[in-house]
mmCIF file of C-alpha atoms in Angstrom:
data_model
loop_
_atom_site.group_PDB
_atom_site.id
_atom_site.type_symbol
_atom_site.label_atom_id
_atom_site.label_comp_id
_atom_site.label_asym_id
_atom_site.label_seq_id
_atom_site.Cartn_x
_atom_site.Cartn_y
_atom_site.Cartn_z
ATOM 1 C CA ALA A 4 -33.853 11.125 15.515
ATOM 2 C CA ILE A 5 -33.875 8.313 18.117
ATOM 3 C CA HIS A 6 -32.517 9.247 21.547
ATOM 4 C CA GLY A 7 -34.633 7.816 24.371
ATOM 5 C CA PRO A 8 -37.638 5.707 25.397
ATOM 6 C CA SER A 9 -40.037 8.463 24.351
ATOM 7 C CA ASP A 10 -39.005 7.907 20.712
ATOM 8 C CA LYS A 11 -40.267 4.314 20.550
ATOM 9 C CA GLU A 12 -43.403 5.447 18.695
ATOM 10 C CA SER A 13 -41.571 7.794 16.328
ATOM 11 C CA ALA A 14 -41.607 7.175 12.585
ATOM 12 C CA ALA A 15 -37.819 6.812 12.540
ATOM 13 C CA PHE A 16 -37.830 4.117 15.235
ATOM 14 C CA LEU A 17 -40.679 2.217 13.565
ATOM 15 C CA ARG A 18 -38.806 2.256 10.243
ATOM 16 C CA MET A 19 -35.722 0.858 11.954
ATOM 17 C CA ARG A 20 -37.782 -1.859 13.664
ATOM 18 C CA ASP A 21 -39.289 -2.845 10.300
ATOM 19 C CA THR A 22 -35.798 -3.160 8.842
ATOM 20 C CA LEU A 23 -34.541 -5.197 11.826
ATOM 21 C CA GLU A 24 -37.590 -7.448 11.635
ATOM 22 C CA ARG A 25 -36.918 -8.163 7.965
ATOM 23 C CA ILE A 26 -33.292 -8.985 8.779
ATOM 24 C CA ARG A 27 -34.417 -11.232 11.628
ATOM 25 C CA LYS A 28 -36.850 -13.215 9.469
ATOM 26 C CA GLU A 29 -34.501 -13.596 6.510
ATOM 27 C CA ASN A 30 -31.740 -14.940 8.765
ATOM 28 C CA HIS A 31 -33.882 -16.956 11.208
ATOM 29 C CA LEU A 32 -32.784 -14.904 14.220
ATOM 30 C CA GLU A 33 -34.294 -14.377 17.647
ATOM 31 C CA GLU A 34 -35.469 -10.886 18.668
ATOM 32 C CA ASP A 35 -32.530 -10.298 21.007
ATOM 33 C CA GLN A 36 -29.910 -11.291 18.412
ATOM 34 C CA VAL A 37 -30.111 -8.220 16.170
ATOM 35 C CA TYR A 38 -29.904 -4.583 17.233
ATOM 36 C CA ILE A 39 -28.404 -1.180 16.422
ATOM 37 C CA LEU A 40 -25.898 0.797 18.503
ATOM 38 C CA ARG A 41 -24.177 4.157 18.245
ATOM 39 C CA ARG A 42 -21.181 5.673 20.019
ATOM 40 C CA VAL A 43 -21.988 8.253 22.698
ATOM 41 C CA ASN A 44 -18.766 8.738 24.661
ATOM 42 C CA GLY A 45 -15.285 7.262 24.148
ATOM 43 C CA ASP A 46 -15.643 3.482 23.896
ATOM 44 C CA GLU A 47 -19.177 3.598 25.354
ATOM 45 C CA LEU A 48 -22.124 2.795 23.072
ATOM 46 C CA ALA A 49 -25.874 3.212 23.421
ATOM 47 C CA PHE A 50 -28.742 1.126 22.061
ATOM 48 C CA VAL A 51 -30.729 2.829 19.282
ATOM 49 C CA ALA A 52 -33.148 0.229 17.901
ATOM 50 C CA MET A 53 -34.202 -3.258 18.965
ATOM 51 C CA LEU A 54 -37.051 -5.738 18.471
ATOM 52 C CA GLN A 55 -38.004 -6.591 22.054
ATOM 53 C CA GLU A 56 -41.451 -5.443 23.175
ATOM 54 C CA ARG A 57 -39.890 -3.645 26.113
ATOM 55 C CA THR A 58 -37.551 -1.151 24.451
ATOM 56 C CA PHE A 59 -34.384 0.168 26.085
ATOM 57 C CA ILE A 60 -33.444 3.037 23.797
ATOM 58 C CA GLY A 61 -30.456 4.982 25.081
ATOM 59 C CA ASP A 62 -29.251 2.315 27.531
ATOM 60 C CA LYS A 63 -25.462 2.237 27.657
ATOM 61 C CA HIS A 64 -23.446 -0.700 26.321
ATOM 62 C CA ARG A 65 -19.715 -1.232 26.796
ATOM 63 C CA PRO A 66 -18.278 -3.772 24.311
ATOM 64 C CA PRO A 67 -16.490 -6.823 25.752
ATOM 65 C CA PRO A 68 -12.707 -6.160 25.751
ATOM 66 C CA ALA A 69 -12.125 -9.152 23.453
ATOM 67 C CA ILE A 70 -13.939 -7.414 20.550
ATOM 68 C CA ALA A 71 -13.302 -3.748 21.384
ATOM 69 C CA LEU A 72 -10.794 -3.372 18.546
ATOM 70 C CA GLN A 73 -13.286 -4.838 16.061
ATOM 71 C CA TYR A 74 -15.757 -2.097 17.068
ATOM 72 C CA GLU A 75 -13.036 0.515 16.521
ATOM 73 C CA TRP A 76 -12.202 -0.948 13.114
ATOM 74 C CA VAL A 77 -15.837 -0.818 11.981
ATOM 75 C CA MET A 78 -16.282 2.742 13.327
ATOM 76 C CA HIS A 79 -13.114 4.120 11.715
ATOM 77 C CA GLU A 80 -12.691 2.008 8.560
ATOM 78 C CA GLY A 81 -16.339 1.441 7.654
ATOM 79 C CA ASP A 82 -15.792 -2.296 7.027
ATOM 80 C CA ALA A 83 -17.996 -5.087 8.349
ATOM 81 C CA VAL A 84 -16.249 -7.721 10.491
ATOM 82 C CA ARG A 85 -16.999 -11.120 11.943
ATOM 83 C CA THR A 86 -15.596 -11.690 15.422
ATOM 84 C CA GLY A 87 -13.987 -14.838 16.681
ATOM 85 C CA LEU A 88 -15.426 -16.803 19.566
ATOM 86 C CA TYR A 89 -15.646 -14.581 22.668
ATOM 87 C CA THR A 90 -17.281 -14.660 26.074
ATOM 88 C CA SER A 91 -19.345 -11.894 27.673
ATOM 89 C CA PRO A 92 -21.337 -11.877 30.925
ATOM 90 C CA ASN A 93 -24.336 -13.137 28.911
ATOM 91 C CA GLY A 94 -22.623 -16.155 27.320
ATOM 92 C CA THR A 95 -20.298 -17.238 24.509
ATOM 93 C CA TYR A 96 -20.900 -15.773 21.056
ATOM 94 C CA ILE A 97 -19.736 -15.200 17.516
ATOM 95 C CA SER A 98 -20.941 -11.801 16.271
ATOM 96 C CA GLY A 99 -21.168 -9.846 13.053
ATOM 97 C CA ILE A 100 -20.719 -6.058 13.215
ATOM 98 C CA ALA A 101 -21.550 -3.859 10.202
ATOM 99 C CA PRO A 102 -21.301 -0.082 9.762
ATOM 100 C CA ILE A 103 -24.346 2.158 9.249
ATOM 101 C CA THR A 104 -23.492 5.306 7.293
ATOM 102 C CA ASN A 105 -25.252 8.580 6.610
ATOM 103 C CA ASN A 106 -25.650 10.194 3.204
ATOM 104 C CA ALA A 107 -22.145 11.665 3.506
ATOM 105 C CA GLY A 108 -20.636 8.206 3.989
ATOM 106 C CA HIS A 109 -19.721 8.740 7.664
ATOM 107 C CA VAL A 110 -20.256 5.858 10.081
ATOM 108 C CA VAL A 111 -23.021 6.897 12.527
ATOM 109 C CA GLY A 112 -23.808 3.545 14.088
ATOM 110 C CA VAL A 113 -23.400 -0.210 13.862
ATOM 111 C CA LEU A 114 -25.708 -3.122 13.208
ATOM 112 C CA GLN A 115 -24.826 -6.142 15.382
ATOM 113 C CA VAL A 116 -25.961 -9.742 15.083
ATOM 114 C CA ASP A 117 -25.059 -12.238 17.854
ATOM 115 C CA TYR A 118 -25.017 -16.009 17.502
ATOM 116 C CA GLY A 119 -24.784 -18.035 20.709
ATOM 117 C CA VAL A 120 -22.629 -21.162 20.544
ATOM 118 C CA ASP A 121 -25.501 -23.313 21.835
ATOM 119 C CA GLN A 122 -27.710 -22.111 19.000
ATOM 120 C CA VAL A 123 -25.033 -22.865 16.420
ATOM 121 C CA LEU A 124 -24.656 -26.426 17.746
ATOM 122 C CA GLU A 125 -28.427 -26.873 17.699
ATOM 123 C CA GLU A 126 -28.615 -25.705 14.075
ATOM 124 C CA VAL A 127 -25.802 -28.089 13.120
ATOM 125 C CA ALA A 128 -27.670 -30.963 14.757
ATOM 126 C CA GLN A 129 -30.885 -30.022 12.945
ATOM 127 C CA ARG A 130 -29.146 -29.858 9.598
ATOM 128 C CA THR A 131 -27.426 -33.201 10.273
ATOM 129 C CA GLU A 132 -30.802 -34.793 10.944
ATOM 130 C CA LEU A 133 -32.169 -33.215 7.762
ATOM 131 C CA PHE A 134 -29.331 -34.625 5.647
ATOM 132 C CA ALA A 135 -29.769 -38.057 7.251
ATOM 133 C CA MET A 136 -33.483 -38.036 6.404
ATOM 134 C CA GLY A 137 -32.732 -37.018 2.840
ATOM 135 C CA GLY A 138 -30.310 -39.930 2.466
ATOM 136 C CA PHE A 139 -32.930 -42.383 3.753
ATOM 137 C CA VAL A 140 -35.542 -41.097 1.279
ATOM 138 C CA LEU A 141 -33.045 -41.385 -1.554
ATOM 139 C CA ILE A 142 -32.299 -45.030 -0.700
ATOM 140 C CA CYS A 143 -36.026 -45.806 -0.655
ATOM 141 C CA MET A 144 -36.395 -44.321 -4.118
ATOM 142 C CA ILE A 145 -33.591 -46.546 -5.423
ATOM 143 C CA VAL A 146 -35.340 -49.662 -4.086
ATOM 144 C CA VAL A 147 -38.729 -48.673 -5.554
ATOM 145 C CA SER A 148 -37.875 -48.439 -9.233
ATOM 146 C CA ALA A 149 -35.127 -48.479 -11.797
ATOM 147 C CA PHE A 150 -36.204 -44.996 -12.784
ATOM 148 C CA GLY A 151 -35.429 -43.873 -9.274
ATOM 149 C CA VAL A 152 -31.975 -45.430 -9.642
ATOM 150 C CA HIS A 153 -31.486 -43.484 -12.862
ATOM 151 C CA LEU A 154 -32.409 -40.205 -11.191
ATOM 152 C CA TRP A 155 -30.245 -40.980 -8.164
ATOM 153 C CA VAL A 156 -27.166 -41.789 -10.261
ATOM 154 C CA ARG A 157 -27.694 -38.683 -12.368
ATOM 155 C CA ARG A 158 -27.921 -36.528 -9.251
ATOM 156 C CA ARG A 159 -24.757 -38.022 -7.783
ATOM 157 C CA VAL A 160 -22.841 -37.446 -10.997
ATOM 158 C CA ARG A 161 -23.909 -33.804 -10.910
ATOM 159 C CA VAL A 162 -22.572 -33.555 -7.373
ATOM 160 C CA LEU A 163 -19.209 -34.868 -8.608
ATOM 161 C CA LEU A 164 -19.288 -32.420 -11.498
ATOM 162 C CA ALA A 165 -19.925 -29.635 -8.974
ATOM 163 C CA GLY A 166 -16.754 -30.777 -7.208
ATOM 164 C CA THR A 167 -14.684 -30.581 -10.395
ATOM 165 C CA SER A 168 -16.219 -27.162 -11.115
ATOM 166 C CA ALA A 169 -15.281 -26.004 -7.600
ATOM 167 C CA ILE A 170 -11.663 -27.044 -8.212
ATOM 168 C CA ALA A 171 -11.621 -25.204 -11.529
ATOM 169 C CA ARG A 172 -12.922 -22.058 -9.776
ATOM 170 C CA GLU A 173 -10.467 -22.516 -6.861
ATOM 171 C CA ARG A 174 -13.384 -22.923 -4.430
ATOM 172 C CA TYR A 175 -11.555 -25.338 -2.164
ATOM 173 C CA ASP A 176 -14.063 -24.834 0.666
ATOM 174 C CA HIS A 177 -16.636 -26.801 -1.346
ATOM 175 C CA ASP A 178 -17.756 -30.067 0.345
ATOM 176 C CA LEU A 179 -19.385 -32.892 -1.556
ATOM 177 C CA PRO A 180 -22.092 -34.779 0.365
ATOM 178 C CA VAL A 181 -21.152 -38.441 0.923
ATOM 179 C CA LEU A 182 -24.464 -40.289 0.965
ATOM 180 C CA GLY A 183 -23.569 -43.971 1.176
ATOM 181 C CA ASN A 184 -20.836 -46.592 0.779
ATOM 182 C CA ASP A 185 -21.030 -47.194 -2.974
ATOM 183 C CA GLU A 186 -18.422 -46.419 -5.598
ATOM 184 C CA LEU A 187 -19.763 -42.921 -6.281
ATOM 185 C CA SER A 188 -19.644 -42.145 -2.573
ATOM 186 C CA ALA A 189 -16.028 -43.344 -2.509
ATOM 187 C CA VAL A 190 -15.292 -40.956 -5.371
ATOM 188 C CA ALA A 191 -17.035 -38.121 -3.465
ATOM 189 C CA ALA A 192 -15.008 -38.942 -0.345
ATOM 190 C CA ALA A 193 -11.824 -38.914 -2.416
ATOM 191 C CA PHE A 194 -12.880 -35.544 -3.861
ATOM 192 C CA ASN A 195 -13.409 -34.183 -0.339
ATOM 193 C CA SER A 196 -9.991 -35.461 0.724
ATOM 194 C CA ALA A 197 -8.367 -33.834 -2.320
ATOM 195 C CA LEU A 198 -10.283 -30.592 -1.731
ATOM 196 C CA GLY A 199 -9.171 -30.607 1.893
ATOM 197 C CA LYS A 200 -5.518 -30.925 0.904
ATOM 198 C CA LEU A 201 -5.928 -28.219 -1.756
ATOM 199 C CA ARG A 202 -7.629 -25.993 0.828
ATOM 200 C CA GLU A 203 -4.667 -26.465 3.184
ATOM 201 C CA ARG A 204 -2.191 -25.571 0.450
ATOM 202 C CA PHE A 205 -4.297 -22.614 -0.676
ATOM 203 C CA GLU A 206 -4.325 -21.301 2.893
ATOM 204 C CA MET A 207 -0.560 -21.824 3.086
ATOM 205 C CA LEU A 208 -0.146 -19.366 0.197
ATOM 206 C CA LYS A 209 -1.070 -16.596 2.659
ATOM 207 C CA PHE A 210 2.138 -17.388 4.540
ATOM 208 C CA LEU A 211 4.374 -17.365 1.449
ATOM 209 C CA PRO A 212 6.197 -14.219 0.297
ATOM 210 C CA SER A 213 5.209 -13.244 -3.242
ATOM 211 C CA HIS A 214 8.761 -13.881 -4.518
ATOM 212 C CA THR A 215 8.504 -17.426 -3.107
ATOM 213 C CA ALA A 216 5.158 -17.983 -4.840
ATOM 214 C CA LYS A 217 6.646 -16.718 -8.122
ATOM 215 C CA MET A 218 9.591 -19.106 -7.755
ATOM 216 C CA ILE A 219 7.253 -22.067 -7.224
ATOM 217 C CA ALA A 220 5.005 -21.041 -10.143
ATOM 218 C CA ALA A 221 8.006 -20.688 -12.470
ATOM 219 C CA ALA A 222 9.293 -24.184 -11.678
ATOM 220 C CA SER A 223 8.455 -26.639 -14.476
ATOM 221 C CA GLY A 224 9.065 -29.662 -12.255
ATOM 222 C CA PRO A 225 10.188 -30.493 -8.705
ATOM 223 C CA ILE A 226 11.683 -27.541 -6.832
ATOM 224 C CA ASP A 227 15.487 -27.456 -6.838
ATOM 225 C CA LEU A 228 16.191 -27.139 -3.107
ATOM 226 C CA PHE A 229 19.731 -25.875 -3.762
ATOM 227 C CA LYS A 230 18.903 -23.310 -6.424
ATOM 228 C CA SER A 231 19.919 -19.730 -5.639
ATOM 229 C CA ARG A 232 20.728 -16.478 -7.423
ATOM 230 C CA ARG A 233 22.591 -13.290 -6.671
ATOM 231 C CA VAL A 234 20.472 -10.216 -7.268
ATOM 232 C CA ARG A 235 20.608 -6.530 -6.403
ATOM 233 C CA VAL A 236 17.638 -5.559 -4.244
ATOM 234 C CA VAL A 237 16.447 -2.947 -1.788
ATOM 235 C CA VAL A 238 15.828 -4.353 1.673
ATOM 236 C CA LEU A 239 13.324 -2.577 3.942
ATOM 237 C CA GLU A 240 12.809 -3.544 7.572
ATOM 238 C CA THR A 241 10.358 -2.069 10.091
ATOM 239 C CA ASP A 242 10.199 -2.574 13.835
ATOM 240 C CA ILE A 243 7.736 -1.352 16.464
ATOM 241 C CA ARG A 244 9.324 0.854 19.123
ATOM 242 C CA GLU A 245 8.827 0.013 22.820
ATOM 243 C CA PHE A 246 6.835 -3.071 21.838
ATOM 244 C CA THR A 247 7.570 -5.153 24.948
ATOM 245 C CA PRO A 248 6.599 -2.557 27.590
ATOM 246 C CA MET A 249 3.631 -1.412 25.491
ATOM 247 C CA THR A 250 2.146 -4.918 25.352
ATOM 248 C CA ALA A 251 3.062 -6.035 28.883
ATOM 249 C CA GLU A 252 -0.412 -5.191 30.241
ATOM 250 C CA MET A 253 -2.356 -6.178 27.110
ATOM 251 C CA LYS A 254 -4.284 -9.426 26.739
ATOM 252 C CA PRO A 255 -2.855 -11.910 24.195
ATOM 253 C CA GLU A 256 -5.796 -11.473 21.800
ATOM 254 C CA GLN A 257 -5.406 -7.671 21.982
ATOM 255 C CA VAL A 258 -1.692 -7.968 21.132
ATOM 256 C CA ILE A 259 -2.430 -10.213 18.150
ATOM 257 C CA THR A 260 -5.254 -7.948 16.926
ATOM 258 C CA MET A 261 -3.025 -4.860 17.187
ATOM 259 C CA LEU A 262 -0.158 -6.636 15.365
ATOM 260 C CA ASN A 263 -2.453 -7.907 12.612
ATOM 261 C CA ILE A 264 -3.858 -4.422 11.995
ATOM 262 C CA CYS A 265 -0.332 -2.932 11.867
ATOM 263 C CA MET A 266 1.037 -5.743 9.688
ATOM 264 C CA SER A 267 -1.950 -5.552 7.304
ATOM 265 C CA ALA A 268 -1.422 -1.811 6.850
ATOM 266 C CA GLN A 269 2.283 -2.349 6.108
ATOM 267 C CA ALA A 270 1.663 -5.301 3.781
ATOM 268 C CA ALA A 271 -0.853 -3.233 1.794
ATOM 269 C CA GLN A 272 1.736 -0.492 1.217
ATOM 270 C CA VAL A 273 4.477 -2.972 0.288
ATOM 271 C CA ALA A 274 2.160 -4.516 -2.312
ATOM 272 C CA GLU A 275 1.103 -1.043 -3.531
ATOM 273 C CA TYR A 276 4.719 -0.118 -4.288
ATOM 274 C CA GLY A 277 5.683 -3.410 -5.908
ATOM 275 C CA GLY A 278 7.571 -5.013 -3.029
ATOM 276 C CA SER A 279 7.381 -8.452 -1.460
ATOM 277 C CA ILE A 280 7.081 -9.357 2.225
ATOM 278 C CA ASP A 281 9.961 -11.765 2.887
ATOM 279 C CA LYS A 282 8.955 -12.571 6.462
ATOM 280 C CA TYR A 283 7.287 -11.362 9.640
ATOM 281 C CA MET A 284 9.539 -11.520 12.710
ATOM 282 C CA GLY A 285 7.452 -10.856 15.813
ATOM 283 C CA ASP A 286 6.735 -7.126 15.593
ATOM 284 C CA ALA A 287 9.161 -6.622 12.660
ATOM 285 C CA VAL A 288 8.573 -6.824 8.900
ATOM 286 C CA LEU A 289 11.238 -7.592 6.260
ATOM 287 C CA ALA A 290 10.385 -6.599 2.674
ATOM 288 C CA VAL A 291 12.326 -6.840 -0.594
ATOM 289 C CA PHE A 292 12.079 -4.620 -3.690
ATOM 290 C CA GLU A 293 13.441 -5.727 -7.076
ATOM 291 C CA GLY A 294 13.465 -4.278 -10.564
ATOM 292 C CA ASP A 295 13.466 -0.756 -11.988
ATOM 293 C CA ASP A 296 12.986 2.263 -9.691
ATOM 294 C CA LYS A 297 13.276 -0.017 -6.665
ATOM 295 C CA GLU A 298 14.891 2.730 -4.551
ATOM 296 C CA ILE A 299 12.184 5.378 -4.990
ATOM 297 C CA ARG A 300 9.448 2.745 -4.670
ATOM 298 C CA ALA A 301 10.931 1.531 -1.384
ATOM 299 C CA LEU A 302 11.290 5.088 -0.029
ATOM 300 C CA ASN A 303 7.717 5.991 -0.999
ATOM 301 C CA CYS A 304 6.562 2.746 0.616
ATOM 302 C CA ALA A 305 8.354 3.641 3.878
ATOM 303 C CA LEU A 306 6.766 7.115 3.873
ATOM 304 C CA ALA A 307 3.331 5.601 3.196
ATOM 305 C CA ILE A 308 3.765 3.125 6.064
ATOM 306 C CA GLN A 309 4.644 5.928 8.475
ATOM 307 C CA ARG A 310 1.622 7.947 7.269
ATOM 308 C CA ALA A 311 -0.697 4.977 7.738
ATOM 309 C CA LEU A 312 0.519 4.334 11.303
ATOM 310 C CA HIS A 313 0.338 8.066 12.092
ATOM 311 C CA GLU A 314 -3.285 8.231 10.895
ATOM 312 C CA MET A 315 -4.186 5.198 13.028
ATOM 313 C CA ASN A 316 -2.638 6.857 16.066
ATOM 314 C CA GLU A 317 -4.461 10.112 15.324
ATOM 315 C CA ARG A 318 -7.726 8.158 15.295
ATOM 316 C CA LYS A 319 -6.696 6.477 18.584
ATOM 317 C CA LEU A 320 -7.211 3.073 17.046
ATOM 318 C CA PHE A 321 -4.941 1.480 19.669
ATOM 319 C CA SER A 322 -4.866 1.743 23.454
ATOM 320 C CA HIS A 323 -1.289 3.103 23.149
ATOM 321 C CA PRO A 324 0.235 4.934 20.151
ATOM 322 C CA VAL A 325 2.126 2.536 17.887
ATOM 323 C CA ARG A 326 5.276 3.906 16.237
ATOM 324 C CA ILE A 327 7.811 2.138 14.088
ATOM 325 C CA GLY A 328 11.367 2.697 12.941
ATOM 326 C CA VAL A 329 12.258 1.914 9.324
ATOM 327 C CA GLY A 330 15.665 0.932 7.972
ATOM 328 C CA ILE A 331 16.465 0.693 4.235
ATOM 329 C CA SER A 332 19.580 -0.503 2.400
ATOM 330 C CA VAL A 333 20.509 -1.640 -1.085
ATOM 331 C CA GLY A 334 22.977 -4.205 -2.309
ATOM 332 C CA ASP A 335 23.635 -7.626 -3.768
ATOM 333 C CA VAL A 336 22.045 -10.480 -1.821
ATOM 334 C CA VAL A 337 21.770 -14.216 -2.244
ATOM 335 C CA MET A 338 18.145 -15.278 -2.829
ATOM 336 C CA GLY A 339 17.514 -18.980 -2.505
ATOM 337 C CA ASN A 340 16.014 -21.915 -0.649
ATOM 338 C CA MET A 341 17.350 -22.425 2.853
ATOM 339 C CA GLY A 342 16.535 -24.981 5.518
ATOM 340 C CA SER A 343 15.960 -28.721 5.335
ATOM 341 C CA GLU A 344 13.921 -30.915 3.018
ATOM 342 C CA ASP A 345 11.130 -30.928 5.620
ATOM 343 C CA ARG A 346 11.055 -27.143 6.149
ATOM 344 C CA MET A 347 12.357 -24.733 3.513
ATOM 345 C CA GLU A 348 12.277 -20.949 3.261
ATOM 346 C CA HIS A 349 12.898 -18.946 0.103
ATOM 347 C CA THR A 350 14.625 -15.877 1.506
ATOM 348 C CA VAL A 351 17.490 -13.400 1.131
ATOM 349 C CA ILE A 352 20.803 -13.171 2.966
ATOM 350 C CA GLY A 353 23.645 -10.681 2.699
ATOM 351 C CA ILE A 354 25.181 -7.481 4.016
ATOM 352 C CA ALA A 355 22.233 -5.391 2.742
ATOM 353 C CA VAL A 356 19.838 -7.452 4.893
ATOM 354 C CA ASN A 357 22.002 -6.999 7.992
ATOM 355 C CA LEU A 358 22.380 -3.249 7.392
ATOM 356 C CA ALA A 359 18.609 -2.732 6.977
ATOM 357 C CA ALA A 360 18.044 -4.519 10.290
ATOM 358 C CA ARG A 361 20.686 -2.390 12.078
ATOM 359 C CA LEU A 362 19.290 0.865 10.689
ATOM 360 C CA SER A 363 15.759 -0.150 11.622
ATOM 361 C CA ALA A 364 16.962 -0.787 15.164
ATOM 362 C CA GLN A 365 18.609 2.662 15.370
ATOM 363 C CA ALA A 366 15.680 4.595 13.897
ATOM 364 C CA LEU A 367 13.399 6.342 16.353
ATOM 365 C CA GLY A 368 9.631 5.944 16.159
ATOM 366 C CA GLY A 369 8.384 7.699 13.030
ATOM 367 C CA GLU A 370 11.886 7.860 11.478
ATOM 368 C CA ILE A 371 13.258 6.353 8.273
ATOM 369 C CA MET A 372 17.008 5.662 8.074
ATOM 370 C CA PHE A 373 18.781 4.578 4.913
ATOM 371 C CA SER A 374 22.324 4.178 3.688
ATOM 372 C CA ASP A 375 24.086 6.702 1.461
ATOM 373 C CA ALA A 376 24.452 3.950 -1.149
ATOM 374 C CA PHE A 377 20.682 3.657 -1.229
ATOM 375 C CA ALA A 378 20.330 7.451 -1.574
ATOM 376 C CA ASP A 379 22.582 7.325 -4.682
ATOM 377 C CA GLY A 380 19.898 5.294 -6.445
ATOM 378 C CA LEU A 381 17.154 7.861 -5.842
ATOM 379 C CA PRO A 382 16.157 10.295 -8.608
ATOM 380 C CA PRO A 383 17.812 13.753 -8.391
ATOM 381 C CA GLU A 384 14.644 15.500 -7.193
ATOM 382 C CA SER A 385 14.416 13.102 -4.245
ATOM 383 C CA ARG A 386 18.096 13.483 -3.305
ATOM 384 C CA ALA A 387 17.869 17.267 -3.416
ATOM 385 C CA GLY A 388 16.062 17.528 -0.086
ATOM 386 C CA LEU A 389 18.463 15.271 1.802
ATOM 387 C CA THR A 390 20.957 16.642 4.293
ATOM 388 C CA ALA A 391 24.583 15.569 4.307
ATOM 389 C CA PRO A 392 24.965 11.924 5.395
ATOM 390 C CA GLU A 393 25.880 11.307 9.024
ATOM 391 C CA PRO A 394 28.517 8.643 9.726
ATOM 392 C CA LEU A 395 27.112 6.030 12.086
ATOM 393 C CA VAL A 396 28.675 3.256 14.102
ATOM 394 C CA VAL A 397 26.744 0.176 12.998
ATOM 395 C CA LYS A 398 27.114 -3.112 14.801
ATOM 396 C CA GLY A 399 28.827 -5.713 12.599
ATOM 397 C CA PHE A 400 30.442 -3.120 10.297
ATOM 398 C CA ALA A 401 34.125 -2.295 10.787
ATOM 399 C CA GLU A 402 33.888 1.220 9.318
ATOM 400 C CA LEU A 403 31.459 4.073 9.872
ATOM 401 C CA VAL A 404 28.412 3.827 7.617
ATOM 402 C CA PRO A 405 27.197 7.124 6.075
ATOM 403 C CA CYS A 406 23.433 7.282 6.493
ATOM 404 C CA HIS A 407 20.493 9.645 6.053
ATOM 405 C CA ARG A 408 17.599 10.130 8.439
ATOM 406 C CA ILE A 409 14.060 11.332 7.623
ATOM 407 C CA ARG A 410 11.748 12.339 10.461
ATOM 408 C CA THR A 411 8.114 12.028 9.427
ATOM 409 C CA ALA A 412 5.014 13.529 11.036
ATOM 410 C CA ALA A 413 4.742 10.322 13.071
ATOM 411 C CA ALA A 414 8.099 10.962 14.826
ATOM 412 C CA THR A 415 8.270 11.967 18.482
ATOM 413 C CA SER A 416 11.298 12.860 20.520
ATOM 414 C CA GLY A 417 10.417 10.437 23.284
ATOM 415 C CA ASP A 418 10.661 7.190 21.305
ATOM 416 C CA ALA A 419 13.775 5.121 21.815
ATOM 417 C CA PRO A 420 15.475 2.890 19.259
ATOM 418 C CA ALA A 421 15.144 -0.859 19.582
ATOM 419 C CA ALA A 422 17.627 -2.719 21.780
ATOM 420 C CA GLY A 423 20.557 -4.389 20.021
#
């Protein structure tokens, strides 16, 4: 209902301005920090609603390249995002972008809020002054009366209790205010130091494979650095085709954003089918499946990964289509802690790992290649549709390896296998 300057007096525009004004007041924003956009052509957007007295409905807006992928994510996935620090011709900002949907749930526009770095620093300074004033008032109350001391001590103890409660709830981002140099302040500082270390370790969990986290959780004491076990697993490896030439002209932040989106999609499918990400290797992913039905779970995971990447390409989420090759094998591997006492990795080694890597390298974009031994573990209904295995020359293997190849909807004839 809002298309140009003539609509600035329309009921629809006035309703949107009322909503933006409420958002502005509740979040202490300036008029030019909150506005609504919609897509009009390709990656070009147009302003729909704003709070400035001089409206500019319909004016075109091209997102800064540094956050273009975030716009695409919000438009296609319907999820709100917070950008990192980026620079545009108007300054340096951190922005929030949220989807606006119609009654059918389709994204029809975005709400954007911009925070300038200077404003953030000013707010931090104001809050620092406020906390300093509060501390001064509190000290004065202690000097005035013993009752004030009682209230002060009680308040400080509650702050410490809030810290213990935060630990119990795994809220390691909680900070206790340190308001002096007394014993209780020393305890609060010690709490903050402990919370900081816990926060670091909690963040490190994001970089641990789930089978590593399980190993640590199962340990009743110090980790045995030399403990290992032999186990039969399915190893799945993926690798992006033509990654180097595709990213040669991309900015570093665009490469990282594209990789994170691809890796997140793959990690979600691995978790969905009961696997564990062993490691990320540049543009490659190594996953391990254990337990019952591991073969069919791994195959369904590979198919789901190819579908997810195909759907992203269909939506033109990336500047160039991203296609991956998938290799799968099964066999006995050694799972254990490897490295030094300063840097350990709980990982898998063995012929099955090497074979999955070789098959992933030979698979074209959109293809899934797996060994005949892996196919033997599939249920009969899944094996029925397979063609006869093709013997392949695989680097590092003295004899031909019989393998199967599945071409998914994501496959194209022009993709080449990875080098090596």
